[in-house]
Short mmCIF file of C-alpha atoms and ligand atoms in Angstrom, two decimals:
data_model
loop_
_atom_site.label_atom_id
_atom_site.label_comp_id
_atom_site.label_asym_id
_atom_site.label_seq_id
_atom_site.Cartn_x
_atom_site.Cartn_y
_atom_site.Cartn_z
CA GLU A 591 58.72 -3.64 -18.58
CA LYS A 592 58.50 -2.00 -22.02
CA GLY A 593 60.72 -4.84 -23.20
CA GLY A 594 63.31 -2.45 -24.63
CA PHE A 595 60.77 -0.51 -26.69
CA PRO A 596 60.41 3.27 -26.36
CA SER A 597 56.71 2.99 -25.53
CA PHE A 598 54.15 0.46 -24.33
CA MET A 599 52.26 1.00 -27.56
CA GLU A 600 55.24 -0.08 -29.64
CA LYS A 601 55.81 -3.07 -27.40
CA GLU A 602 52.14 -4.03 -27.64
CA ILE A 603 52.22 -3.78 -31.44
CA HIS A 604 55.13 -6.24 -31.31
CA ASP A 605 53.19 -8.48 -28.90
CA GLN A 606 50.50 -9.10 -31.53
CA PRO A 607 51.70 -12.43 -32.93
CA MET A 608 51.67 -13.71 -29.35
CA ALA A 609 48.27 -12.11 -28.60
CA VAL A 610 46.63 -13.93 -31.51
CA GLU A 611 48.45 -17.19 -30.79
CA GLN A 612 47.44 -17.16 -27.11
CA THR A 613 43.84 -16.39 -28.00
CA LEU A 614 43.74 -19.44 -30.29
CA LEU A 615 45.45 -21.74 -27.82
CA GLY A 616 43.62 -24.80 -26.54
CA ARG A 617 40.48 -24.31 -28.57
CA LEU A 618 40.52 -27.70 -30.37
CA ASP A 619 39.73 -31.05 -28.76
CA GLU A 620 41.28 -34.41 -29.73
CA LYS A 621 38.60 -34.92 -32.38
CA GLY A 622 39.49 -31.63 -34.02
CA ASN A 623 36.31 -29.97 -32.83
CA LEU A 624 36.33 -26.42 -31.66
CA THR A 625 35.72 -26.24 -27.93
CA LEU A 626 34.91 -23.10 -26.06
CA ASP A 627 34.70 -24.54 -22.56
CA GLU A 628 34.55 -21.18 -20.87
CA LEU A 629 31.45 -20.38 -22.88
CA LYS A 630 29.05 -21.75 -20.29
CA ILE A 631 25.87 -21.01 -22.12
CA ASP A 632 23.16 -23.51 -22.94
CA GLU A 633 23.87 -25.07 -26.34
CA SER A 634 20.19 -25.29 -27.23
CA LEU A 635 19.96 -21.57 -26.69
CA LEU A 636 22.89 -20.93 -29.00
CA ARG A 637 21.19 -23.13 -31.61
CA SER A 638 18.00 -21.11 -31.44
CA VAL A 639 19.55 -17.67 -31.68
CA ASP A 640 18.05 -15.76 -34.61
CA LYS A 641 19.95 -12.51 -34.33
CA ILE A 642 23.32 -11.34 -33.04
CA ILE A 643 23.99 -7.81 -31.86
CA VAL A 644 27.56 -6.83 -31.14
CA ILE A 645 27.90 -3.90 -28.74
CA ALA A 646 31.16 -2.11 -28.03
CA CYS A 647 32.86 1.27 -28.22
CA GLY A 648 35.78 2.65 -30.21
CA THR A 649 38.34 0.16 -31.41
CA ALA A 650 36.41 -2.75 -29.89
CA SER A 651 33.42 -1.76 -32.05
CA TYR A 652 35.64 -1.95 -35.15
CA ALA A 653 36.63 -5.48 -34.13
CA GLY A 654 32.89 -6.18 -34.03
CA GLN A 655 32.44 -4.68 -37.48
CA VAL A 656 35.16 -6.92 -38.87
CA ALA A 657 33.65 -9.96 -37.16
CA ARG A 658 30.20 -9.29 -38.57
CA TYR A 659 31.39 -10.15 -42.08
CA ALA A 660 32.76 -13.48 -40.87
CA ILE A 661 29.87 -14.39 -38.57
CA GLU A 662 27.19 -13.70 -41.17
CA HIS A 663 29.17 -15.60 -43.81
CA TRP A 664 29.84 -18.64 -41.65
CA CYS A 665 26.68 -18.78 -39.54
CA ARG A 666 24.03 -17.11 -41.70
CA ILE A 667 22.73 -15.37 -38.60
CA PRO A 668 21.77 -11.71 -39.12
CA THR A 669 24.36 -9.71 -37.19
CA GLU A 670 24.35 -6.05 -36.28
CA VAL A 671 27.11 -4.03 -34.71
CA GLU A 672 26.25 -1.03 -32.65
CA LEU A 673 28.05 1.47 -30.50
CA ALA A 674 27.03 0.59 -26.96
CA HIS A 675 25.99 4.14 -26.08
CA GLU A 676 23.70 4.32 -29.12
CA PHE A 677 22.22 0.85 -28.59
CA ARG A 678 21.21 1.64 -25.06
CA TYR A 679 19.09 4.64 -25.95
CA ARG A 680 17.26 3.61 -29.10
CA ASP A 681 14.76 1.13 -27.66
CA PRO A 682 16.43 -1.80 -29.48
CA ILE A 683 14.44 -4.88 -30.49
CA VAL A 684 15.98 -7.60 -28.37
CA ASP A 685 14.52 -10.79 -26.93
CA GLU A 686 15.41 -14.32 -25.71
CA ARG A 687 16.53 -15.33 -29.17
CA THR A 688 18.97 -12.46 -29.50
CA LEU A 689 22.59 -13.15 -28.67
CA VAL A 690 24.36 -9.99 -27.59
CA VAL A 691 28.14 -10.02 -27.89
CA ALA A 692 29.82 -7.32 -25.79
CA ILE A 693 33.42 -6.65 -26.76
CA SER A 694 35.61 -4.79 -24.27
CA GLN A 695 39.34 -4.89 -23.58
CA SER A 696 39.05 -3.47 -20.08
CA GLY A 697 35.70 -4.98 -19.18
CA GLU A 698 34.97 -1.74 -17.34
CA THR A 699 33.66 0.56 -20.08
CA MET A 700 30.52 2.07 -18.56
CA ASP A 701 28.74 2.60 -21.89
CA THR A 702 29.20 -1.08 -22.76
CA LEU A 703 28.24 -2.25 -19.28
CA MET A 704 25.00 -0.24 -19.38
CA ALA A 705 24.17 -1.72 -22.78
CA VAL A 706 24.82 -5.23 -21.41
CA ARG A 707 22.41 -4.62 -18.54
CA HIS A 708 19.81 -3.20 -20.88
CA ALA A 709 20.05 -6.24 -23.18
CA GLN A 710 19.73 -8.63 -20.25
CA GLU A 711 16.65 -6.78 -18.99
CA GLN A 712 15.04 -7.46 -22.38
CA GLY A 713 15.78 -11.17 -22.02
CA ALA A 714 18.86 -11.49 -24.23
CA LYS A 715 21.86 -13.59 -23.30
CA VAL A 716 25.17 -11.79 -23.35
CA VAL A 717 28.56 -13.22 -24.26
CA ALA A 718 31.47 -10.98 -23.28
CA ILE A 719 34.68 -10.93 -25.29
CA CYS A 720 37.09 -9.43 -22.83
CA ASN A 721 40.79 -9.12 -22.08
CA THR A 722 40.68 -8.49 -18.35
CA ASN A 723 40.02 -11.43 -16.07
CA GLY A 724 37.30 -10.91 -13.54
CA SER A 725 36.39 -7.39 -14.66
CA THR A 726 32.81 -6.13 -14.42
CA ILE A 727 31.46 -6.90 -17.92
CA PRO A 728 32.51 -10.58 -17.92
CA ARG A 729 31.22 -10.92 -14.35
CA GLU A 730 27.78 -9.67 -15.35
CA ALA A 731 27.63 -11.40 -18.73
CA ASP A 732 26.04 -14.84 -19.15
CA ALA A 733 29.22 -16.21 -20.71
CA VAL A 734 32.76 -15.09 -21.39
CA LEU A 735 35.29 -15.68 -24.09
CA TYR A 736 38.58 -14.22 -22.92
CA THR A 737 41.11 -12.76 -25.29
CA HIS A 738 44.56 -13.66 -24.03
CA ALA A 739 46.45 -10.63 -25.30
CA GLY A 740 48.07 -9.94 -21.93
CA PRO A 741 47.72 -6.60 -20.15
CA GLU A 742 47.37 -3.64 -22.49
CA ILE A 743 48.94 -0.55 -20.92
CA ALA A 744 49.04 2.02 -23.73
CA VAL A 745 45.80 3.99 -23.97
CA ALA A 746 45.49 3.30 -27.69
CA SER A 747 44.33 -0.25 -28.23
CA THR A 748 46.44 -2.44 -30.53
CA LYS A 749 46.97 -6.05 -29.52
CA ALA A 750 43.54 -6.21 -27.90
CA PHE A 751 42.00 -5.35 -31.29
CA LEU A 752 43.65 -8.28 -33.07
CA ALA A 753 42.78 -10.59 -30.19
CA GLN A 754 39.14 -9.39 -30.23
CA ILE A 755 38.83 -10.19 -33.93
CA THR A 756 40.37 -13.61 -33.29
CA ALA A 757 38.01 -14.39 -30.40
CA ALA A 758 34.94 -13.17 -32.27
CA TYR A 759 35.93 -15.41 -35.19
CA LEU A 760 36.21 -18.37 -32.82
CA LEU A 761 32.73 -17.60 -31.56
CA GLY A 762 31.45 -17.46 -35.15
CA LEU A 763 33.07 -20.80 -36.01
CA TYR A 764 31.71 -22.33 -32.82
CA LEU A 765 28.18 -21.24 -33.70
CA ALA A 766 28.61 -22.60 -37.23
CA GLN A 767 29.76 -25.94 -35.78
CA LEU A 768 26.94 -26.08 -33.27
CA ARG A 769 24.26 -25.23 -35.79
CA GLY A 770 25.66 -27.75 -38.26
CA ASN A 771 25.58 -25.49 -41.26
CA LYS A 772 27.62 -25.89 -44.42
CA PHE A 773 30.70 -24.24 -42.96
CA LYS A 774 31.05 -26.81 -40.24
CA ASP A 775 33.23 -28.99 -42.48
CA GLU A 776 35.51 -26.07 -43.22
CA ILE A 777 36.13 -25.15 -39.62
CA GLY A 778 39.35 -27.16 -39.44
CA THR A 779 40.70 -25.43 -42.54
CA ILE A 780 39.75 -21.97 -41.30
CA LEU A 781 41.29 -22.69 -37.90
CA ALA A 782 44.51 -23.82 -39.58
CA GLU A 783 44.54 -20.56 -41.52
CA LEU A 784 43.99 -18.66 -38.28
CA GLU A 785 46.86 -20.55 -36.69
CA ALA A 786 49.11 -19.44 -39.55
CA MET A 787 48.38 -15.78 -38.80
CA PRO A 788 50.85 -15.09 -35.95
CA ALA A 789 53.82 -15.84 -38.23
CA LYS A 790 52.32 -13.62 -40.94
CA ILE A 791 51.73 -10.78 -38.48
CA GLN A 792 55.38 -11.14 -37.50
CA THR A 793 56.38 -10.70 -41.17
CA VAL A 794 54.46 -7.40 -41.29
CA ILE A 795 56.20 -6.25 -38.10
CA ASP A 796 59.59 -7.26 -39.53
CA ASN A 797 58.98 -4.83 -42.38
CA GLU A 798 58.15 -1.91 -40.10
CA ASP A 799 61.12 0.29 -41.07
CA GLN A 800 59.53 1.27 -44.36
CA VAL A 801 56.33 2.33 -42.57
CA LYS A 802 58.24 4.23 -39.90
CA GLU A 803 60.25 6.13 -42.46
CA LEU A 804 57.11 7.33 -44.20
CA ALA A 805 55.49 8.22 -40.86
CA ARG A 806 58.40 10.47 -39.92
CA ALA A 807 58.30 12.13 -43.34
CA MET A 808 54.57 12.80 -42.91
CA LYS A 809 54.67 14.23 -39.41
CA ASP A 810 53.46 17.67 -40.47
CA GLU A 811 50.41 16.48 -42.41
CA GLY A 812 47.14 18.16 -41.39
CA SER A 813 44.75 15.48 -42.56
CA VAL A 814 44.93 11.83 -43.63
CA LEU A 815 42.15 9.74 -45.17
CA PHE A 816 41.72 5.96 -45.09
CA LEU A 817 39.66 3.87 -47.52
CA GLY A 818 38.61 0.25 -47.43
CA ARG A 819 35.81 -2.07 -48.48
CA HIS A 820 34.29 -5.13 -46.82
CA VAL A 821 36.52 -6.04 -43.84
CA GLY A 822 38.93 -3.35 -45.03
CA TYR A 823 36.36 -0.70 -44.11
CA PRO A 824 36.58 -1.14 -40.32
CA VAL A 825 40.35 -1.41 -40.76
CA ALA A 826 40.24 2.04 -42.38
CA LEU A 827 38.19 3.36 -39.44
CA GLU A 828 40.72 1.92 -37.02
CA GLY A 829 43.67 3.42 -38.92
CA ALA A 830 42.01 6.84 -38.71
CA LEU A 831 41.18 6.49 -35.01
CA LYS A 832 44.79 5.59 -34.14
CA LEU A 833 46.05 8.71 -35.90
CA LYS A 834 43.48 11.00 -34.25
CA GLU A 835 43.99 9.76 -30.75
CA ILE A 836 47.76 9.65 -30.50
CA ALA A 837 49.01 12.01 -33.23
CA TYR A 838 46.15 14.56 -32.98
CA ILE A 839 45.86 14.65 -36.76
CA HIS A 840 42.52 14.98 -38.43
CA ALA A 841 41.85 11.59 -39.97
CA GLU A 842 38.81 9.90 -41.40
CA GLY A 843 38.02 6.41 -42.59
CA PHE A 844 35.55 5.80 -45.40
CA ALA A 845 33.97 2.86 -47.13
CA ALA A 846 35.71 3.20 -50.50
CA GLY A 847 32.39 2.80 -52.32
CA GLU A 848 31.13 5.90 -50.55
CA LEU A 849 33.82 8.12 -52.11
CA LYS A 850 31.75 9.23 -55.07
CA HIS A 851 28.82 10.00 -52.78
CA GLY A 852 30.68 12.89 -51.21
CA PRO A 853 34.11 12.42 -49.69
CA ILE A 854 35.92 12.53 -53.04
CA ALA A 855 35.35 16.30 -52.94
CA LEU A 856 37.97 16.40 -50.18
CA ILE A 857 40.70 15.13 -52.47
CA ASP A 858 43.09 17.71 -53.83
CA GLU A 859 46.78 17.97 -54.61
CA GLY A 860 48.90 16.21 -52.03
CA GLN A 861 46.08 14.81 -49.83
CA PRO A 862 47.42 11.57 -48.30
CA VAL A 863 45.04 8.63 -48.70
CA PHE A 864 45.65 5.17 -47.31
CA VAL A 865 43.88 2.42 -49.24
CA ILE A 866 43.46 -1.11 -47.92
CA VAL A 867 43.36 -3.42 -50.93
CA PRO A 868 41.64 -6.80 -50.56
CA SER A 869 43.20 -9.99 -51.80
CA PRO A 870 43.13 -10.34 -55.60
CA ARG A 871 42.01 -13.94 -55.00
CA GLY A 872 38.96 -12.83 -53.05
CA ARG A 873 35.33 -13.08 -54.04
CA ASP A 874 33.46 -10.91 -56.51
CA SER A 875 35.01 -7.89 -58.09
CA LEU A 876 36.01 -6.31 -54.81
CA HIS A 877 39.69 -6.12 -55.62
CA ALA A 878 39.13 -4.44 -58.99
CA LYS A 879 36.75 -1.95 -57.40
CA VAL A 880 39.30 -0.90 -54.81
CA VAL A 881 42.06 -0.60 -57.42
CA SER A 882 39.80 1.72 -59.40
CA ASN A 883 39.19 3.76 -56.23
CA ILE A 884 42.97 4.22 -55.93
CA GLN A 885 43.04 5.44 -59.55
CA GLU A 886 40.20 7.88 -58.87
CA VAL A 887 41.87 9.59 -55.94
CA ARG A 888 45.29 9.51 -57.54
CA ALA A 889 43.89 11.22 -60.67
CA ARG A 890 42.75 14.06 -58.40
CA GLY A 891 46.17 14.59 -56.92
CA ALA A 892 46.07 12.34 -53.82
CA VAL A 893 49.26 10.80 -52.49
CA THR A 894 48.25 7.15 -52.26
CA ILE A 895 49.60 4.83 -49.60
CA VAL A 896 48.47 1.35 -50.44
CA ILE A 897 48.36 -1.75 -48.30
CA ALA A 898 48.29 -4.73 -50.61
CA GLU A 899 49.05 -8.39 -50.70
CA GLU A 900 52.51 -9.65 -51.56
CA GLY A 901 52.75 -10.11 -55.34
CA ASP A 902 49.70 -7.99 -56.20
CA GLU A 903 51.22 -5.87 -58.96
CA SER A 904 47.92 -4.34 -60.09
CA VAL A 905 48.36 -1.49 -57.58
CA SER A 906 51.90 -0.50 -58.55
CA ASP A 907 50.97 2.07 -61.19
CA TYR A 908 48.70 4.05 -58.88
CA ALA A 909 50.49 3.82 -55.56
CA ASN A 910 52.95 6.41 -54.32
CA HIS A 911 53.86 4.02 -51.51
CA VAL A 912 53.04 0.34 -51.07
CA PHE A 913 53.18 -1.67 -47.87
CA ARG A 914 53.01 -5.40 -48.45
CA VAL A 915 51.25 -7.97 -46.30
CA PRO A 916 51.44 -11.76 -46.72
CA ALA A 917 48.66 -13.52 -48.62
CA ALA A 918 45.76 -14.61 -46.41
CA PRO A 919 42.07 -15.48 -46.86
CA ALA A 920 39.99 -12.32 -47.33
CA LEU A 921 38.32 -12.51 -43.92
CA LEU A 922 41.65 -12.80 -42.12
CA GLN A 923 43.35 -9.87 -43.85
CA PRO A 924 42.42 -7.34 -41.12
CA LEU A 925 44.83 -9.14 -38.77
CA LEU A 926 47.60 -8.08 -41.16
CA ALA A 927 46.44 -4.85 -42.78
CA THR A 928 45.84 -3.11 -39.43
CA VAL A 929 49.44 -3.52 -38.30
CA PRO A 930 51.13 -1.00 -40.64
CA LEU A 931 48.45 1.55 -39.67
CA GLN A 932 49.25 1.09 -35.97
CA ILE A 933 52.99 1.38 -36.63
CA PHE A 934 52.40 4.48 -38.76
CA ALA A 935 50.40 6.29 -36.05
CA CYS A 936 52.79 5.30 -33.29
CA GLU A 937 55.89 6.42 -35.16
CA LEU A 938 54.32 9.64 -36.39
CA ALA A 939 53.12 10.61 -32.89
CA GLY A 940 56.60 9.85 -31.55
CA ALA A 941 58.18 11.99 -34.27
CA LYS A 942 55.95 14.88 -33.16
CA GLY A 943 57.27 14.43 -29.67
CA TYR A 944 53.98 13.27 -28.17
CA ASP A 945 53.58 10.77 -25.37
CA VAL A 946 52.09 7.92 -27.39
CA ASP A 947 51.08 5.92 -24.33
CA GLN A 948 49.21 8.75 -22.63
CA PRO A 949 47.43 10.85 -25.26
CA ARG A 950 45.82 14.05 -24.04
CA ASN A 951 42.20 13.96 -22.84
CA LEU A 952 42.00 10.15 -22.89
CA ALA A 953 41.94 7.45 -20.22
CA LYS A 954 42.57 3.73 -20.66
CA SER A 955 39.17 2.75 -19.42
CA VAL A 956 36.20 5.00 -19.67
CA THR A 957 34.21 4.31 -16.53
CA VAL A 958 31.70 7.12 -16.92
CA GLU A 959 28.78 7.22 -19.34
C1 LIG B 1017 41.10 3.23 -29.06
C2 LIG B 1017 40.64 2.79 -27.76
C3 LIG B 1017 39.21 2.99 -27.40
C4 LIG B 1017 38.66 1.70 -26.76
C5 LIG B 1017 37.24 1.92 -26.26
C6 LIG B 1017 36.65 0.67 -25.67
O1 LIG B 1017 42.46 2.98 -29.23
O2 LIG B 1017 41.42 2.28 -26.98
O3 LIG B 1017 38.46 3.37 -28.50
O4 LIG B 1017 38.71 0.68 -27.71
O5 LIG B 1017 37.24 2.95 -25.29
O6 LIG B 1017 37.41 0.22 -24.59
P1 LIG B 1017 37.20 -1.24 -24.02
O7 LIG B 1017 37.62 -2.20 -25.07
O8 LIG B 1017 38.09 -1.31 -22.81
O9 LIG B 1017 35.76 -1.38 -23.68
#
């Protein structure tokens, strides 16, 4: 059932083109409009929403953080992302015009379920983005958008993460369409770009040998840092979490802009630092800023492992290692840039002789608060 792979995690990493493809399937009607039939929530309510709060835990919360950039950009609705266990206990300001989006692979995470109930008690409507049919969170939510990643067995979440981002993007596009804002005419283009992602994810997977080789060489590292900006920031957090949970290596993700506000003091000779570089065709000066962050850490002795777009030569002088991902619109890059980080953690944990599917102290679904 592992499909010839040594672990479920490795199989599930390889399932990702399919997970994204299945999640996109059947979402367009004959007129080319996005349809989310399962989303049985009153359209007038979705039109009147004035705030979105995404609640989730762990990897699912990072999917929410990625989606926030897209939802705010496309819908112009203020969007917050909060860890479910923090949301629940801070007396959050939530009412009938708040749309709460609960993201959960298992649909059974107690922290997220309690936050869902709390939001509903305050009058908010809850949309669940979930991978497990008929589980508790989608049953209690007002509406459900299923990710169709297929069952995820490994404790560390991989394909569910990519499917969660995909589903949250569909929700964002649907809201943009419904509310008739300026992005509604671009929905077809963005969807076509999303539909091109499975093949691009496959290209990243096809190049996994280079990542695996480095992972094996780095198996005795004591600490690894990850930097990103914009959507690359939650990708950095996810890369660090994967390494902590299955390889038991101290790892931390930072917003690259935060470096000079403290974390740069950690950098000394030989410190490995992953950097997720945004597309050079992206907006603003984001790309240049990240390239200068690579320079800064490299100048202080870091070993830089850079994830950059195919053809982006600006990183070559400062990177000890470069992993290439196909060109994609800035907001879609997390679906590619995350994959080498998953492969890296999985291979490194395997090289240390750990059971990558069943890391110590962890359970697949956390059904206690
Ligand atoms: C990390 C991981 C966890 C889960 C988190 C939420 O690899 O698997 O951080 O993402 O426990 O679980 P779900 O999505 O089932 O609510």
